[in-house]
Short mmCIF file of C-alpha atoms in Angstrom, two decimals:
data_model
loop_
_atom_site.label_atom_id
_atom_site.label_comp_id
_atom_site.label_asym_id
_atom_site.label_seq_id
_atom_site.Cartn_x
_atom_site.Cartn_y
_atom_site.Cartn_z
CA UNK A 1 38.43 32.62 -50.16
CA UNK A 2 36.17 35.45 -49.69
CA UNK A 3 32.55 34.78 -50.82
CA UNK A 4 29.62 37.30 -51.04
CA UNK A 5 26.02 36.73 -52.50
CA UNK A 6 24.00 39.35 -53.86
CA UNK A 7 20.40 38.59 -54.50
CA UNK A 8 16.81 40.40 -54.85
CA UNK A 9 15.14 37.19 -54.93
CA UNK A 10 15.70 36.15 -51.38
CA UNK A 11 12.18 36.14 -49.56
CA UNK A 12 11.71 35.50 -45.66
CA UNK A 13 7.82 34.02 -46.58
CA UNK A 14 10.16 31.31 -49.09
CA UNK A 15 10.65 30.40 -52.48
CA UNK A 16 13.16 28.45 -53.92
CA UNK A 17 15.92 30.73 -53.71
CA UNK A 18 15.60 30.93 -49.98
CA UNK A 19 16.08 27.15 -50.17
CA UNK A 20 19.16 27.52 -52.23
CA UNK A 21 20.91 29.97 -50.24
CA UNK A 22 20.10 28.19 -46.82
CA UNK A 23 21.38 24.71 -49.02
CA UNK A 24 24.46 26.98 -49.48
CA UNK A 25 24.60 28.50 -45.93
CA UNK A 26 24.39 24.71 -44.22
CA UNK A 27 26.98 23.50 -46.73
CA UNK A 28 29.65 26.57 -45.95
CA UNK A 29 29.39 26.25 -42.05
CA UNK A 30 32.19 23.40 -41.73
CA UNK A 31 34.11 25.38 -44.84
CA UNK A 32 36.73 26.91 -42.38
CA UNK A 33 38.62 28.58 -45.37
CA UNK A 34 35.39 29.94 -46.77
CA UNK A 35 34.05 33.23 -45.43
CA UNK A 36 30.47 33.42 -46.77
CA UNK A 37 28.68 36.94 -46.38
CA UNK A 38 25.30 37.56 -48.29
CA UNK A 39 23.24 40.64 -49.32
CA UNK A 40 19.88 41.12 -48.89
CA UNK A 41 17.34 43.05 -49.42
CA UNK A 42 14.94 43.87 -45.93
CA UNK A 43 12.52 45.75 -44.11
CA UNK A 44 15.70 47.89 -42.58
CA UNK A 45 19.20 47.65 -42.37
CA UNK A 46 20.55 45.15 -40.40
CA UNK A 47 23.22 42.09 -39.90
CA UNK A 48 23.26 38.83 -38.38
CA UNK A 49 25.07 35.79 -38.46
CA UNK A 50 23.47 32.31 -39.25
CA UNK A 51 25.82 29.28 -39.13
CA UNK A 52 29.22 31.03 -40.45
CA UNK A 53 27.49 33.27 -42.69
CA UNK A 54 27.14 37.02 -42.12
CA UNK A 55 24.24 38.34 -43.40
CA UNK A 56 23.88 41.80 -44.49
CA UNK A 57 20.05 43.27 -45.57
CA UNK A 58 19.60 46.69 -47.15
CA UNK A 59 16.39 48.58 -46.47
CA UNK A 60 14.60 48.17 -49.49
CA UNK A 61 10.74 48.77 -51.33
CA UNK A 62 9.20 46.08 -52.00
CA UNK A 63 8.74 45.08 -55.95
CA UNK A 64 6.18 46.82 -57.95
CA UNK A 65 2.73 44.33 -57.78
CA UNK A 66 4.69 41.99 -55.64
CA UNK A 67 5.03 41.70 -51.48
CA UNK A 68 6.90 38.68 -51.69
CA UNK A 69 10.57 40.16 -52.61
CA UNK A 70 12.03 43.75 -52.49
CA UNK A 71 14.13 45.18 -54.61
CA UNK A 72 17.87 46.58 -54.07
CA UNK A 73 17.87 49.98 -55.39
CA UNK A 74 20.75 51.97 -52.99
CA UNK A 75 24.12 51.40 -55.77
CA UNK A 76 26.09 53.94 -53.26
CA UNK A 77 25.35 51.28 -49.80
CA UNK A 78 25.68 48.32 -52.37
CA UNK A 79 29.46 49.54 -53.40
CA UNK A 80 30.64 50.39 -50.08
CA UNK A 81 29.66 46.76 -48.69
CA UNK A 82 31.55 45.44 -51.69
CA UNK A 83 34.71 47.95 -50.47
CA UNK A 84 34.13 46.79 -47.01
CA UNK A 85 33.85 43.13 -47.58
CA UNK A 86 36.93 42.41 -50.23
CA UNK A 87 35.15 39.66 -51.88
CA UNK A 88 37.30 37.26 -54.15
CA UNK A 89 34.04 35.99 -55.15
CA UNK A 90 30.77 37.98 -56.22
CA UNK A 91 27.98 35.70 -56.81
CA UNK A 92 24.82 37.67 -58.57
CA UNK A 93 21.36 36.18 -58.08
CA UNK A 94 19.27 39.02 -59.85
CA UNK A 95 19.23 40.42 -62.95
CA UNK A 96 17.99 43.96 -62.03
CA UNK A 97 20.88 46.79 -60.81
CA UNK A 98 23.19 44.30 -59.43
CA UNK A 99 24.72 43.27 -62.18
CA UNK A 100 25.84 47.28 -63.09
CA UNK A 101 26.93 48.16 -59.58
CA UNK A 102 29.17 44.52 -59.12
CA UNK A 103 30.56 44.93 -62.61
CA UNK A 104 31.18 48.59 -62.25
CA UNK A 105 33.80 47.42 -59.29
CA UNK A 106 35.07 44.06 -60.42
CA UNK A 107 38.20 45.36 -61.96
CA UNK A 108 39.40 48.07 -58.84
CA UNK A 109 38.36 45.34 -56.15
CA UNK A 110 39.87 42.95 -58.00
CA UNK A 111 37.11 40.18 -57.60
CA UNK A 112 35.61 37.36 -59.87
CA UNK A 113 32.04 37.33 -61.22
CA UNK A 114 29.61 34.96 -61.18
CA UNK A 115 25.86 35.07 -62.28
CA UNK A 116 23.11 32.67 -61.14
CA UNK A 117 20.68 32.64 -63.89
CA UNK A 118 17.17 31.71 -61.25
CA UNK A 119 15.10 34.01 -63.71
CA UNK A 120 14.16 33.85 -67.32
CA UNK A 121 13.51 37.61 -67.96
CA UNK A 122 11.90 36.80 -71.52
CA UNK A 123 9.39 35.14 -69.85
CA UNK A 124 8.90 37.17 -66.90
CA UNK A 125 7.96 40.12 -68.93
CA UNK A 126 5.99 38.34 -71.52
CA UNK A 127 3.47 36.49 -68.10
CA UNK A 128 3.27 39.83 -66.51
CA UNK A 129 2.08 42.06 -69.93
CA UNK A 130 0.41 39.01 -71.55
CA UNK A 131 2.25 39.74 -74.36
CA UNK A 132 3.43 36.36 -75.84
CA UNK A 133 5.17 36.37 -79.13
CA UNK A 134 5.59 40.14 -79.63
CA UNK A 135 9.22 40.20 -81.25
CA UNK A 136 9.94 43.54 -79.50
CA UNK A 137 9.63 42.35 -75.95
CA UNK A 138 11.98 39.01 -76.85
CA UNK A 139 14.60 41.24 -78.60
CA UNK A 140 14.95 44.10 -75.68
CA UNK A 141 14.72 40.82 -72.67
CA UNK A 142 17.26 39.07 -74.75
CA UNK A 143 19.40 41.92 -75.26
CA UNK A 144 19.59 42.87 -71.72
CA UNK A 145 19.91 39.15 -70.75
CA UNK A 146 22.73 39.11 -72.92
CA UNK A 147 24.64 42.74 -71.68
CA UNK A 148 23.83 41.26 -68.19
CA UNK A 149 25.06 38.09 -68.08
CA UNK A 150 27.87 38.63 -70.39
CA UNK A 151 30.37 40.18 -68.37
CA UNK A 152 30.16 37.77 -65.77
CA UNK A 153 33.41 35.26 -65.84
CA UNK A 154 31.15 32.64 -65.40
CA UNK A 155 27.32 31.72 -65.50
CA UNK A 156 25.61 29.07 -63.48
CA UNK A 157 22.49 27.63 -65.13
CA UNK A 158 19.85 25.63 -63.48
CA UNK A 159 19.38 23.50 -66.37
CA UNK A 160 20.82 22.44 -70.00
CA UNK A 161 17.59 24.12 -71.41
CA UNK A 162 18.75 27.25 -69.75
CA UNK A 163 22.32 26.96 -70.63
CA UNK A 164 21.21 26.42 -74.23
CA UNK A 165 18.73 29.48 -74.13
CA UNK A 166 21.50 32.19 -72.99
CA UNK A 167 23.89 30.10 -75.31
CA UNK A 168 21.49 30.93 -78.55
CA UNK A 169 21.77 34.46 -77.27
CA UNK A 170 25.23 34.96 -77.00
CA UNK A 171 26.40 34.64 -73.25
CA UNK A 172 29.66 32.64 -72.92
CA UNK A 173 30.85 30.61 -70.19
CA UNK A 174 28.00 29.28 -69.26
CA UNK A 175 27.80 26.18 -66.62
CA UNK A 176 24.97 23.92 -65.36
CA UNK A 177 24.44 23.49 -61.55
CA UNK A 178 21.82 21.89 -60.67
CA UNK A 179 19.88 23.90 -57.49
CA UNK A 180 19.57 20.46 -55.88
CA UNK A 181 16.30 22.19 -54.31
#
């Protein structure tokens, strides 16, 4: 099986997603029947191997107001990598741009999609803008989250609290898998 992970939320400087991915790489190192590829943003384009995982870095700018994370914004390059790698399963670890690109190629490239709900967009937007309680912000964030995750074959939530949030906004096919960090 060919498993391909894509995320914005991988930082060389550390963090929970980096730990999650490193644990997955460690777990998969002895799984001969699984070919694992990881696409992450980087300072420059590049390719390397860590254990048995192929890591593809796509040159990406930093997130606005945050120099720990970079934003994958090259849909053409991402599409070309999906075609080249021919995955059976694509795991999406970010709600921005990546799901749109991955879902647009899903039928033609015949892969299944899994989304790991690492970050609650509604809370992030509220915290950044200090606009807690604004109904319009909640509606927009919930609508975006629904549109982003409802087209995936499976959505993974890190807790039952998050699973219930996703179910409440209409996202189906949600299962709980703890990060294990």
